[in-house]
Amino acid sequence: MSAPSSAPHQAPPYPRQRANYVDPPPALVTGPAVSPLRFVGGSTGWLVTGYHEAREVLRDPRFSAERWRGDDTVRPISQTVRDNHGNGPGSFLAMDAPEHSHYRGLLTRYFTVRRMRALEPRIDGIVTDCLDALEAAGKPADLVEHFALPVPSLVICEMLGVPYAERATFQRASAQILVQDQTGGQFDQGMRTITRFLGELTAAKRRAPQDDLISYLTSVGELSDVEIVNMAALLLIAGHETTTNMLSLGTFTLLQNPAQMRRLREDDALVPGAVEELLRYLSIVNAFPVRIALEDVEIGGVTITAGQSVAVSVPAANRDPALVDEPHTLDVARPRSSHLAFGYGIHQCLGQNLARIELAAGYRGLLGRFPDLALAVAPEEVPMRSDMVIYGAHELPVTW
């Protein structure tokens, strides 16, 4: 028999604090696969931590990605987002089919495996340049500032046609958007900064197109500037925030697991598989995706009623024994798993092939350049991004 919905006072809030810097909060990995959750808007919905149950939610069209319909896990949804039924045309991350399929389809040709592999020499060059800058900074140096942040920022800027010299504008605004404890006004301000910046750039690309993604989108006659700006904003924010934090958090994790780091140094062929294992083990997506039930749906023996919000915990699902044996153990030689670090279903990360190439090049270059790489502070002194939607390290002081 299906379990009924729980009353709000019986449901706990989403647990935020990770254990041992990288492990999911214990409450996420010790409870049932589907359990009641109190959302920040005051409603009671559901938390999904089981791997198979998470896949069911993420692939089922009866669950909507239109976040304005429900509540979020760790911060209120902006009233502007609710009033506008989303972040505007083109912002396909929070859209359902067929609108989602329309916008995503326009970008698919830019993110094929073949096209991403063609970028490998340029990405290797960017990694080398950033390693040079890290070394020139002198030790100790902040790996985030001199390496983990500039590598993906340079890559996505070149792809989109965004001037890297303007990086401070979008990096500050992106960080503001991703803060967990914030008001809706702060989120709106960050979005306005990025859309204004990209709006000016899109207008310039229409006047003088170049060989980049924004210029390509301006050539698609059916797209307005607003649509292009919103599409580019998604790519710009996701394109540097996620990979930045995987590079920094992955390095931090390897430094705390010297035997695993040594295996990578001794066998370069393990690097691509190690990227997959680090993606699974770390799961930098902290407290989303959230879906809203469009009708009554049964998941894991629980009836989720129409209108309820459902939070999928990627960190917990990726540590489910149903996915891999000994899920709490980091094993860089582990066979590739079907982890959920890039999501699942129609919203699976568009840039996942690019991220894999960047991460492999980054870890390979870093380990090769600095065989004596070490933390310059005690692990507990590394400032972690427990205050952000995307998890990682604010700074990572290293020496060599």
mmCIF file of C-alpha atoms in Angstrom:
data_model
loop_
_atom_site.group_PDB
_atom_site.id
_atom_site.type_symbol
_atom_site.label_atom_id
_atom_site.label_comp_id
_atom_site.label_asym_id
_atom_site.label_seq_id
_atom_site.Cartn_x
_atom_site.Cartn_y
_atom_site.Cartn_z
ATOM 1 C CA MET A 1 0.000 0.000 0.000
ATOM 2 C CA SER A 2 1.305 3.474 -0.829
ATOM 3 C CA ALA A 3 2.364 5.769 1.985
ATOM 4 C CA PRO A 4 0.317 8.954 2.450
ATOM 5 C CA SER A 5 1.840 12.423 2.393
ATOM 6 C CA SER A 6 3.221 13.594 5.744
ATOM 7 C CA ALA A 7 2.139 16.735 7.571
ATOM 8 C CA PRO A 8 4.576 19.684 7.387
ATOM 9 C CA HIS A 9 5.631 19.452 11.055
ATOM 10 C CA GLN A 10 6.734 15.850 10.571
ATOM 11 C CA ALA A 11 9.099 16.566 7.699
ATOM 12 C CA PRO A 12 12.719 17.670 8.256
ATOM 13 C CA PRO A 13 14.448 20.334 6.133
ATOM 14 C CA TYR A 14 17.098 19.432 3.591
ATOM 15 C CA PRO A 15 20.408 18.672 5.381
ATOM 16 C CA ARG A 16 23.176 20.926 4.102
ATOM 17 C CA GLN A 17 26.443 20.235 5.913
ATOM 18 C CA ARG A 18 28.639 17.591 4.297
ATOM 19 C CA ALA A 19 30.601 15.211 6.482
ATOM 20 C CA ASN A 20 34.396 15.024 6.170
ATOM 21 C CA TYR A 21 34.289 17.855 3.601
ATOM 22 C CA VAL A 22 33.146 15.616 0.731
ATOM 23 C CA ASP A 23 30.745 12.956 2.040
ATOM 24 C CA PRO A 24 26.988 13.635 1.795
ATOM 25 C CA PRO A 25 25.248 14.597 5.055
ATOM 26 C CA PRO A 26 24.611 11.359 7.001
ATOM 27 C CA ALA A 27 20.846 11.904 6.923
ATOM 28 C CA LEU A 28 20.919 11.615 3.119
ATOM 29 C CA VAL A 29 22.530 8.181 3.032
ATOM 30 C CA THR A 30 20.933 6.490 6.031
ATOM 31 C CA GLY A 31 17.234 7.085 5.407
ATOM 32 C CA PRO A 32 14.727 5.488 3.043
ATOM 33 C CA ALA A 33 14.924 5.998 -0.723
ATOM 34 C CA VAL A 34 11.913 8.348 -0.611
ATOM 35 C CA SER A 35 11.088 10.346 2.506
ATOM 36 C CA PRO A 36 9.142 13.500 3.484
ATOM 37 C CA LEU A 37 10.966 16.835 3.174
ATOM 38 C CA ARG A 38 10.062 20.317 4.344
ATOM 39 C CA PHE A 39 10.808 22.866 1.628
ATOM 40 C CA VAL A 40 11.828 26.444 2.384
ATOM 41 C CA GLY A 41 8.480 27.776 1.188
ATOM 42 C CA GLY A 42 6.809 25.841 4.010
ATOM 43 C CA SER A 43 5.304 23.062 1.918
ATOM 44 C CA THR A 44 5.893 19.365 2.479
ATOM 45 C CA GLY A 45 7.181 17.384 -0.437
ATOM 46 C CA TRP A 46 9.570 14.518 -0.923
ATOM 47 C CA LEU A 47 13.284 13.797 -0.831
ATOM 48 C CA VAL A 48 14.561 11.098 -3.179
ATOM 49 C CA THR A 49 17.931 9.578 -2.283
ATOM 50 C CA GLY A 50 17.742 6.148 -3.916
ATOM 51 C CA TYR A 51 19.556 5.730 -7.230
ATOM 52 C CA HIS A 52 16.807 3.895 -9.099
ATOM 53 C CA GLU A 53 14.085 6.114 -7.647
ATOM 54 C CA ALA A 54 16.040 9.224 -8.679
ATOM 55 C CA ARG A 55 16.268 7.987 -12.267
ATOM 56 C CA GLU A 56 12.526 7.343 -12.278
ATOM 57 C CA VAL A 57 11.755 10.906 -11.207
ATOM 58 C CA LEU A 58 14.216 12.511 -13.637
ATOM 59 C CA ARG A 59 12.942 10.613 -16.684
ATOM 60 C CA ASP A 60 9.206 10.674 -15.974
ATOM 61 C CA PRO A 61 7.332 13.453 -17.864
ATOM 62 C CA ARG A 62 4.746 13.491 -15.094
ATOM 63 C CA PHE A 63 7.348 15.448 -13.093
ATOM 64 C CA SER A 64 7.828 19.019 -14.288
ATOM 65 C CA ALA A 65 11.126 20.937 -14.314
ATOM 66 C CA GLU A 66 9.223 24.234 -14.170
ATOM 67 C CA ARG A 67 10.479 25.205 -10.709
ATOM 68 C CA TRP A 68 8.108 28.174 -10.374
ATOM 69 C CA ARG A 69 5.283 25.667 -9.843
ATOM 70 C CA GLY A 70 6.629 24.494 -6.457
ATOM 71 C CA ASP A 71 9.173 25.171 -3.708
ATOM 72 C CA ASP A 72 12.942 24.923 -3.538
ATOM 73 C CA THR A 73 15.062 22.992 -1.048
ATOM 74 C CA VAL A 74 17.367 25.642 0.419
ATOM 75 C CA ARG A 75 16.160 29.088 -0.674
ATOM 76 C CA PRO A 76 12.903 30.780 -1.657
ATOM 77 C CA ILE A 77 12.061 30.980 -5.345
ATOM 78 C CA SER A 78 12.229 34.559 -6.555
ATOM 79 C CA GLN A 79 8.835 36.221 -6.901
ATOM 80 C CA THR A 80 10.000 37.476 -10.296
ATOM 81 C CA VAL A 81 10.572 33.868 -11.395
ATOM 82 C CA ARG A 82 7.095 32.901 -10.161
ATOM 83 C CA ASP A 83 5.419 35.852 -11.828
ATOM 84 C CA ASN A 84 7.207 35.233 -15.136
ATOM 85 C CA HIS A 85 6.733 31.440 -14.977
ATOM 86 C CA GLY A 86 10.509 30.972 -15.146
ATOM 87 C CA ASN A 87 13.589 32.978 -16.105
ATOM 88 C CA GLY A 88 12.179 33.897 -19.481
ATOM 89 C CA PRO A 89 12.179 32.502 -23.035
ATOM 90 C CA GLY A 90 15.284 30.496 -23.854
ATOM 91 C CA SER A 91 16.027 29.517 -20.259
ATOM 92 C CA PHE A 92 15.422 25.851 -21.027
ATOM 93 C CA LEU A 93 16.845 24.331 -17.837
ATOM 94 C CA ALA A 94 13.510 25.010 -16.129
ATOM 95 C CA MET A 95 11.276 24.104 -19.074
ATOM 96 C CA ASP A 96 9.388 20.988 -20.076
ATOM 97 C CA ALA A 97 8.960 19.542 -23.557
ATOM 98 C CA PRO A 98 8.282 20.703 -26.205
ATOM 99 C CA GLU A 99 9.766 24.145 -25.366
ATOM 100 C CA HIS A 100 12.817 22.548 -23.768
ATOM 101 C CA SER A 101 13.422 20.340 -26.785
ATOM 102 C CA HIS A 102 13.185 23.308 -29.146
ATOM 103 C CA TYR A 103 15.893 25.378 -27.450
ATOM 104 C CA ARG A 104 18.164 22.477 -26.566
ATOM 105 C CA GLY A 105 17.965 21.161 -30.112
ATOM 106 C CA LEU A 106 19.438 24.409 -31.429
ATOM 107 C CA LEU A 107 22.548 23.837 -29.293
ATOM 108 C CA THR A 108 23.066 20.126 -29.858
ATOM 109 C CA ARG A 109 25.335 20.565 -32.896
ATOM 110 C CA TYR A 110 27.794 22.522 -30.763
ATOM 111 C CA PHE A 111 28.121 19.885 -28.057
ATOM 112 C CA THR A 112 28.641 16.631 -29.955
ATOM 113 C CA VAL A 113 31.398 14.254 -28.840
ATOM 114 C CA ARG A 114 33.205 14.833 -32.130
ATOM 115 C CA ARG A 115 33.170 18.610 -31.786
ATOM 116 C CA MET A 116 34.314 18.469 -28.164
ATOM 117 C CA ARG A 117 37.195 16.155 -29.046
ATOM 118 C CA ALA A 118 38.264 18.611 -31.717
ATOM 119 C CA LEU A 119 38.702 21.148 -28.905
ATOM 120 C CA GLU A 120 41.138 18.960 -26.956
ATOM 121 C CA PRO A 121 44.355 20.579 -28.291
ATOM 122 C CA ARG A 122 43.064 24.049 -27.391
ATOM 123 C CA ILE A 123 41.944 22.876 -23.949
ATOM 124 C CA ASP A 124 45.368 21.298 -23.362
ATOM 125 C CA GLY A 125 46.931 24.646 -24.285
ATOM 126 C CA ILE A 126 44.682 26.515 -21.842
ATOM 127 C CA VAL A 127 45.572 24.040 -19.082
ATOM 128 C CA THR A 128 49.289 24.541 -19.759
ATOM 129 C CA ASP A 129 48.926 28.326 -19.680
ATOM 130 C CA CYS A 130 47.041 28.194 -16.387
ATOM 131 C CA LEU A 131 49.605 25.829 -14.873
ATOM 132 C CA ASP A 132 52.272 28.339 -15.866
ATOM 133 C CA ALA A 133 50.289 31.069 -14.112
ATOM 134 C CA LEU A 134 49.857 28.906 -11.004
ATOM 135 C CA GLU A 135 53.577 28.233 -10.852
ATOM 136 C CA ALA A 136 54.402 31.899 -11.459
ATOM 137 C CA ALA A 137 52.149 32.923 -8.565
ATOM 138 C CA GLY A 138 54.645 31.306 -6.212
ATOM 139 C CA LYS A 139 53.959 28.917 -3.416
ATOM 140 C CA PRO A 140 51.728 28.666 -1.590
ATOM 141 C CA ALA A 141 49.127 29.571 -4.205
ATOM 142 C CA ASP A 142 45.355 29.334 -4.439
ATOM 143 C CA LEU A 143 44.520 26.567 -6.897
ATOM 144 C CA VAL A 144 41.001 27.950 -7.390
ATOM 145 C CA GLU A 145 42.121 31.453 -8.352
ATOM 146 C CA HIS A 146 45.047 30.485 -10.557
ATOM 147 C CA PHE A 147 43.894 27.214 -12.107
ATOM 148 C CA ALA A 148 40.471 25.715 -11.360
ATOM 149 C CA LEU A 149 38.523 28.892 -12.142
ATOM 150 C CA PRO A 150 40.402 30.210 -15.200
ATOM 151 C CA VAL A 151 40.549 26.894 -17.111
ATOM 152 C CA PRO A 152 36.780 26.411 -17.647
ATOM 153 C CA SER A 153 36.175 30.166 -17.765
ATOM 154 C CA LEU A 154 38.574 30.530 -20.696
ATOM 155 C CA VAL A 155 37.068 27.540 -22.480
ATOM 156 C CA ILE A 156 33.441 28.649 -22.193
ATOM 157 C CA CYS A 157 34.341 32.253 -23.031
ATOM 158 C CA GLU A 158 36.017 31.154 -26.259
ATOM 159 C CA MET A 159 33.076 28.922 -27.181
ATOM 160 C CA LEU A 160 30.451 31.598 -26.557
ATOM 161 C CA GLY A 161 32.496 34.514 -27.832
ATOM 162 C CA VAL A 162 32.572 36.254 -24.440
ATOM 163 C CA PRO A 163 35.613 38.498 -23.845
ATOM 164 C CA TYR A 164 37.646 36.864 -21.069
ATOM 165 C CA ALA A 165 38.754 40.310 -19.937
ATOM 166 C CA GLU A 166 35.169 40.808 -18.747
ATOM 167 C CA ARG A 167 35.240 37.692 -16.563
ATOM 168 C CA ALA A 168 34.982 39.561 -13.258
ATOM 169 C CA THR A 169 31.480 40.725 -14.205
ATOM 170 C CA PHE A 170 29.982 37.306 -14.865
ATOM 171 C CA GLN A 171 31.989 35.480 -12.193
ATOM 172 C CA ARG A 172 30.739 37.794 -9.434
ATOM 173 C CA ALA A 173 27.164 37.656 -10.710
ATOM 174 C CA SER A 174 27.273 33.844 -11.027
ATOM 175 C CA ALA A 175 28.506 33.514 -7.453
ATOM 176 C CA GLN A 176 25.696 35.777 -6.268
ATOM 177 C CA ILE A 177 23.081 33.691 -8.071
ATOM 178 C CA LEU A 178 24.352 30.455 -6.507
ATOM 179 C CA VAL A 179 24.404 31.527 -2.847
ATOM 180 C CA GLN A 180 22.054 29.299 -0.840
ATOM 181 C CA ASP A 181 20.948 31.756 1.839
ATOM 182 C CA GLN A 182 19.763 34.743 -0.132
ATOM 183 C CA THR A 183 16.702 36.779 -0.849
ATOM 184 C CA GLY A 184 14.860 36.660 -4.135
ATOM 185 C CA GLY A 185 16.077 40.189 -4.752
ATOM 186 C CA GLN A 186 19.716 39.095 -4.636
ATOM 187 C CA PHE A 187 19.030 36.373 -7.191
ATOM 188 C CA ASP A 188 17.227 38.824 -9.456
ATOM 189 C CA GLN A 189 20.079 41.332 -9.199
ATOM 190 C CA GLY A 190 22.643 38.710 -10.206
ATOM 191 C CA MET A 191 20.526 37.638 -13.156
ATOM 192 C CA ARG A 192 20.055 41.247 -14.262
ATOM 193 C CA THR A 193 23.810 41.795 -14.236
ATOM 194 C CA ILE A 194 24.467 38.774 -16.433
ATOM 195 C CA THR A 195 21.589 39.389 -18.837
ATOM 196 C CA ARG A 196 22.557 43.040 -19.257
ATOM 197 C CA PHE A 197 26.166 42.015 -19.949
ATOM 198 C CA LEU A 198 25.113 39.336 -22.446
ATOM 199 C CA GLY A 199 22.481 41.583 -24.005
ATOM 200 C CA GLU A 200 25.112 44.132 -24.987
ATOM 201 C CA LEU A 201 27.334 41.349 -26.311
ATOM 202 C CA THR A 202 24.506 39.763 -28.341
ATOM 203 C CA ALA A 203 23.682 43.104 -29.963
ATOM 204 C CA ALA A 204 27.362 43.469 -30.904
ATOM 205 C CA LYS A 205 27.415 39.944 -32.398
ATOM 206 C CA ARG A 206 24.393 40.762 -34.555
ATOM 207 C CA ARG A 207 26.265 43.742 -35.957
ATOM 208 C CA ALA A 208 29.565 41.912 -36.424
ATOM 209 C CA PRO A 209 29.214 38.103 -36.128
ATOM 210 C CA GLN A 210 32.258 35.943 -35.442
ATOM 211 C CA ASP A 211 32.989 32.223 -35.211
ATOM 212 C CA ASP A 212 31.355 31.553 -31.853
ATOM 213 C CA LEU A 213 28.160 30.171 -30.366
ATOM 214 C CA ILE A 214 26.412 33.468 -29.666
ATOM 215 C CA SER A 215 27.062 34.591 -33.235
ATOM 216 C CA TYR A 216 25.608 31.302 -34.455
ATOM 217 C CA LEU A 217 22.470 31.844 -32.377
ATOM 218 C CA THR A 218 22.027 35.331 -33.837
ATOM 219 C CA SER A 219 21.995 33.717 -37.287
ATOM 220 C CA VAL A 220 18.987 31.593 -36.316
ATOM 221 C CA GLY A 221 16.271 33.958 -37.484
ATOM 222 C CA GLU A 222 13.620 32.636 -35.111
ATOM 223 C CA LEU A 223 15.467 33.644 -31.936
ATOM 224 C CA SER A 224 15.057 37.015 -30.267
ATOM 225 C CA ASP A 225 17.865 38.700 -28.339
ATOM 226 C CA VAL A 226 16.084 37.818 -25.090
ATOM 227 C CA GLU A 227 16.064 34.126 -25.984
ATOM 228 C CA ILE A 228 19.735 34.183 -26.992
ATOM 229 C CA VAL A 229 20.729 35.990 -23.794
ATOM 230 C CA ASN A 230 18.891 33.497 -21.578
ATOM 231 C CA MET A 231 20.372 30.513 -23.415
ATOM 232 C CA ALA A 232 23.870 31.997 -23.205
ATOM 233 C CA ALA A 233 23.423 32.799 -19.508
ATOM 234 C CA LEU A 234 22.705 29.151 -18.728
ATOM 235 C CA LEU A 235 25.773 28.015 -20.633
ATOM 236 C CA LEU A 236 28.047 30.677 -19.184
ATOM 237 C CA ILE A 237 27.104 30.030 -15.550
ATOM 238 C CA ALA A 238 27.069 26.238 -15.798
ATOM 239 C CA GLY A 239 30.105 26.166 -18.083
ATOM 240 C CA HIS A 240 32.499 27.579 -15.529
ATOM 241 C CA GLU A 241 30.935 27.052 -12.091
ATOM 242 C CA THR A 242 30.545 23.282 -12.293
ATOM 243 C CA THR A 243 33.928 22.387 -13.798
ATOM 244 C CA THR A 244 35.732 24.888 -11.572
ATOM 245 C CA ASN A 245 34.437 23.169 -8.476
ATOM 246 C CA MET A 246 35.084 19.669 -9.785
ATOM 247 C CA LEU A 247 38.702 20.605 -10.503
ATOM 248 C CA SER A 248 39.236 22.101 -7.060
ATOM 249 C CA LEU A 249 37.225 19.567 -5.049
ATOM 250 C CA GLY A 250 38.654 16.654 -7.038
ATOM 251 C CA THR A 251 42.200 17.847 -6.363
ATOM 252 C CA PHE A 252 41.413 18.356 -2.679
ATOM 253 C CA THR A 253 40.023 14.825 -2.511
ATOM 254 C CA LEU A 254 43.016 13.275 -4.266
ATOM 255 C CA LEU A 255 45.391 15.095 -1.920
ATOM 256 C CA GLN A 256 43.564 13.451 0.969
ATOM 257 C CA ASN A 257 43.806 10.067 -0.756
ATOM 258 C CA PRO A 258 47.517 9.856 -1.642
ATOM 259 C CA ALA A 259 47.362 6.187 -2.665
ATOM 260 C CA GLN A 260 44.712 7.013 -5.277
ATOM 261 C CA MET A 261 46.692 10.020 -6.496
ATOM 262 C CA ARG A 262 49.781 7.853 -6.825
ATOM 263 C CA ARG A 263 47.881 5.339 -8.966
ATOM 264 C CA LEU A 264 46.902 8.127 -11.368
ATOM 265 C CA ARG A 265 50.480 9.358 -11.617
ATOM 266 C CA GLU A 266 51.732 5.839 -12.305
ATOM 267 C CA ASP A 267 49.080 4.993 -14.907
ATOM 268 C CA ASP A 268 47.877 7.863 -17.095
ATOM 269 C CA ALA A 269 45.326 5.568 -18.748
ATOM 270 C CA LEU A 270 43.299 5.625 -15.504
ATOM 271 C CA VAL A 271 42.553 9.357 -15.776
ATOM 272 C CA PRO A 272 39.297 9.217 -17.837
ATOM 273 C CA GLY A 273 37.853 6.570 -15.520
ATOM 274 C CA ALA A 274 39.050 8.530 -12.488
ATOM 275 C CA VAL A 275 37.106 11.545 -13.772
ATOM 276 C CA GLU A 276 33.920 9.439 -13.763
ATOM 277 C CA GLU A 277 34.660 8.121 -10.283
ATOM 278 C CA LEU A 278 35.325 11.602 -8.907
ATOM 279 C CA LEU A 279 32.102 12.861 -10.500
ATOM 280 C CA ARG A 280 30.207 10.036 -8.783
ATOM 281 C CA TYR A 281 32.005 10.267 -5.464
ATOM 282 C CA LEU A 282 31.834 14.053 -5.078
ATOM 283 C CA SER A 283 28.566 15.061 -6.795
ATOM 284 C CA ILE A 284 29.012 18.826 -6.565
ATOM 285 C CA VAL A 285 25.293 19.488 -7.206
ATOM 286 C CA ASN A 286 24.249 20.152 -3.626
ATOM 287 C CA ALA A 287 20.466 20.429 -3.340
ATOM 288 C CA PHE A 288 18.810 20.055 -6.712
ATOM 289 C CA PRO A 289 17.289 19.130 -9.174
ATOM 290 C CA VAL A 290 13.735 19.715 -7.974
ATOM 291 C CA ARG A 291 10.705 18.445 -9.864
ATOM 292 C CA ILE A 292 6.989 19.106 -9.357
ATOM 293 C CA ALA A 293 4.434 16.333 -9.739
ATOM 294 C CA LEU A 294 1.838 17.143 -12.412
ATOM 295 C CA GLU A 295 -0.367 14.273 -11.237
ATOM 296 C CA ASP A 296 -0.318 11.611 -8.561
ATOM 297 C CA VAL A 297 2.713 9.358 -9.111
ATOM 298 C CA GLU A 298 3.980 6.386 -7.136
ATOM 299 C CA ILE A 299 7.747 6.222 -6.640
ATOM 300 C CA GLY A 300 9.417 3.665 -4.404
ATOM 301 C CA GLY A 301 6.114 2.664 -2.855
ATOM 302 C CA VAL A 302 5.257 6.270 -1.941
ATOM 303 C CA THR A 303 2.413 8.229 -3.519
ATOM 304 C CA ILE A 304 3.547 11.703 -4.524
ATOM 305 C CA THR A 305 0.473 13.847 -5.036
ATOM 306 C CA ALA A 306 -0.051 16.396 -7.800
ATOM 307 C CA GLY A 307 1.549 19.749 -7.006
ATOM 308 C CA GLN A 308 4.117 18.433 -4.538
ATOM 309 C CA SER A 309 7.792 19.304 -4.952
ATOM 310 C CA VAL A 310 10.321 16.477 -5.156
ATOM 311 C CA ALA A 311 14.020 17.050 -4.448
ATOM 312 C CA VAL A 312 16.441 14.568 -5.984
ATOM 313 C CA SER A 313 19.659 14.304 -3.977
ATOM 314 C CA VAL A 314 22.372 13.522 -6.511
ATOM 315 C CA PRO A 315 25.096 13.100 -3.828
ATOM 316 C CA ALA A 316 22.995 10.476 -2.051
ATOM 317 C CA ALA A 317 21.889 8.658 -5.223
ATOM 318 C CA ASN A 318 25.502 8.399 -6.369
ATOM 319 C CA ARG A 319 26.440 6.815 -3.034
ATOM 320 C CA ASP A 320 23.656 4.225 -3.212
ATOM 321 C CA PRO A 321 24.915 0.597 -3.061
ATOM 322 C CA ALA A 322 22.416 -0.089 -5.841
ATOM 323 C CA LEU A 323 24.770 1.832 -8.154
ATOM 324 C CA VAL A 324 28.212 0.514 -7.139
ATOM 325 C CA ASP A 325 29.760 -1.726 -4.512
ATOM 326 C CA GLU A 326 31.385 0.095 -1.599
ATOM 327 C CA PRO A 327 29.968 3.442 -2.738
ATOM 328 C CA HIS A 328 31.688 5.443 0.023
ATOM 329 C CA THR A 329 35.127 4.344 -1.177
ATOM 330 C CA LEU A 330 37.012 6.365 -3.783
ATOM 331 C CA ASP A 331 38.512 3.994 -6.359
ATOM 332 C CA VAL A 332 40.100 5.673 -9.393
ATOM 333 C CA ALA A 333 40.301 2.297 -11.134
ATOM 334 C CA ARG A 334 36.612 1.521 -10.641
ATOM 335 C CA PRO A 335 34.782 0.521 -13.850
ATOM 336 C CA ARG A 336 32.697 3.395 -15.187
ATOM 337 C CA SER A 337 29.302 3.656 -13.508
ATOM 338 C CA SER A 338 26.014 5.119 -14.723
ATOM 339 C CA HIS A 339 26.214 7.912 -12.142
ATOM 340 C CA LEU A 340 23.843 10.856 -12.020
ATOM 341 C CA ALA A 341 26.416 13.651 -11.709
ATOM 342 C CA PHE A 342 25.228 15.032 -15.063
ATOM 343 C CA GLY A 343 21.582 14.338 -14.333
ATOM 344 C CA TYR A 344 19.337 11.980 -16.266
ATOM 345 C CA GLY A 345 16.541 12.186 -18.785
ATOM 346 C CA ILE A 346 15.897 15.067 -21.147
ATOM 347 C CA HIS A 347 17.692 17.532 -18.859
ATOM 348 C CA GLN A 348 20.937 15.573 -18.730
ATOM 349 C CA CYS A 349 23.814 18.051 -18.901
ATOM 350 C CA LEU A 350 24.332 19.360 -22.435
ATOM 351 C CA GLY A 351 28.016 20.092 -21.798
ATOM 352 C CA GLN A 352 28.980 16.807 -20.158
ATOM 353 C CA ASN A 353 31.418 15.786 -22.917
ATOM 354 C CA LEU A 354 33.162 19.153 -22.674
ATOM 355 C CA ALA A 355 33.372 18.850 -18.886
ATOM 356 C CA ARG A 356 34.924 15.381 -19.119
ATOM 357 C CA ILE A 357 37.621 16.625 -21.487
ATOM 358 C CA GLU A 358 38.384 19.660 -19.323
ATOM 359 C CA LEU A 359 38.585 17.583 -16.157
ATOM 360 C CA ALA A 360 40.826 14.924 -17.690
ATOM 361 C CA ALA A 361 43.148 17.574 -19.115
ATOM 362 C CA GLY A 362 43.155 19.492 -15.840
ATOM 363 C CA TYR A 363 43.904 16.559 -13.530
ATOM 364 C CA ARG A 364 46.463 15.097 -15.943
ATOM 365 C CA GLY A 365 48.265 18.406 -16.354
ATOM 366 C CA LEU A 366 48.233 19.237 -12.661
ATOM 367 C CA LEU A 367 49.576 15.860 -11.525
ATOM 368 C CA GLY A 368 52.215 15.861 -14.255
ATOM 369 C CA ARG A 369 53.481 19.389 -13.556
ATOM 370 C CA PHE A 370 53.554 19.133 -9.767
ATOM 371 C CA PRO A 371 54.615 15.648 -8.569
ATOM 372 C CA ASP A 372 54.947 16.996 -5.012
ATOM 373 C CA LEU A 373 51.630 18.863 -4.942
ATOM 374 C CA ALA A 374 50.338 19.179 -1.374
ATOM 375 C CA LEU A 375 47.892 21.178 0.693
ATOM 376 C CA ALA A 376 49.447 24.307 2.169
ATOM 377 C CA VAL A 377 47.003 24.281 5.114
ATOM 378 C CA ALA A 378 45.347 21.640 7.254
ATOM 379 C CA PRO A 379 42.305 20.078 5.515
ATOM 380 C CA GLU A 380 39.929 21.563 8.062
ATOM 381 C CA GLU A 381 41.202 25.054 7.186
ATOM 382 C CA VAL A 382 40.087 24.802 3.544
ATOM 383 C CA PRO A 383 36.995 27.048 3.185
ATOM 384 C CA MET A 384 34.278 24.872 1.677
ATOM 385 C CA ARG A 385 31.273 26.063 -0.336
ATOM 386 C CA SER A 386 28.628 24.804 2.093
ATOM 387 C CA ASP A 387 26.912 28.146 1.503
ATOM 388 C CA MET A 388 26.564 27.598 -2.251
ATOM 389 C CA VAL A 389 24.242 25.583 -4.481
ATOM 390 C CA ILE A 390 27.287 24.200 -6.325
ATOM 391 C CA TYR A 391 29.639 22.562 -3.797
ATOM 392 C CA GLY A 392 33.409 22.827 -3.849
ATOM 393 C CA ALA A 393 36.137 24.914 -2.217
ATOM 394 C CA HIS A 394 36.160 28.701 -2.098
ATOM 395 C CA GLU A 395 39.949 28.548 -1.957
ATOM 396 C CA LEU A 396 42.456 25.678 -2.095
ATOM 397 C CA PRO A 397 45.915 26.759 -0.869
ATOM 398 C CA VAL A 398 48.549 24.389 -2.296
ATOM 399 C CA THR A 399 52.295 24.078 -2.418
ATOM 400 C CA TRP A 400 54.726 21.853 -4.314
#
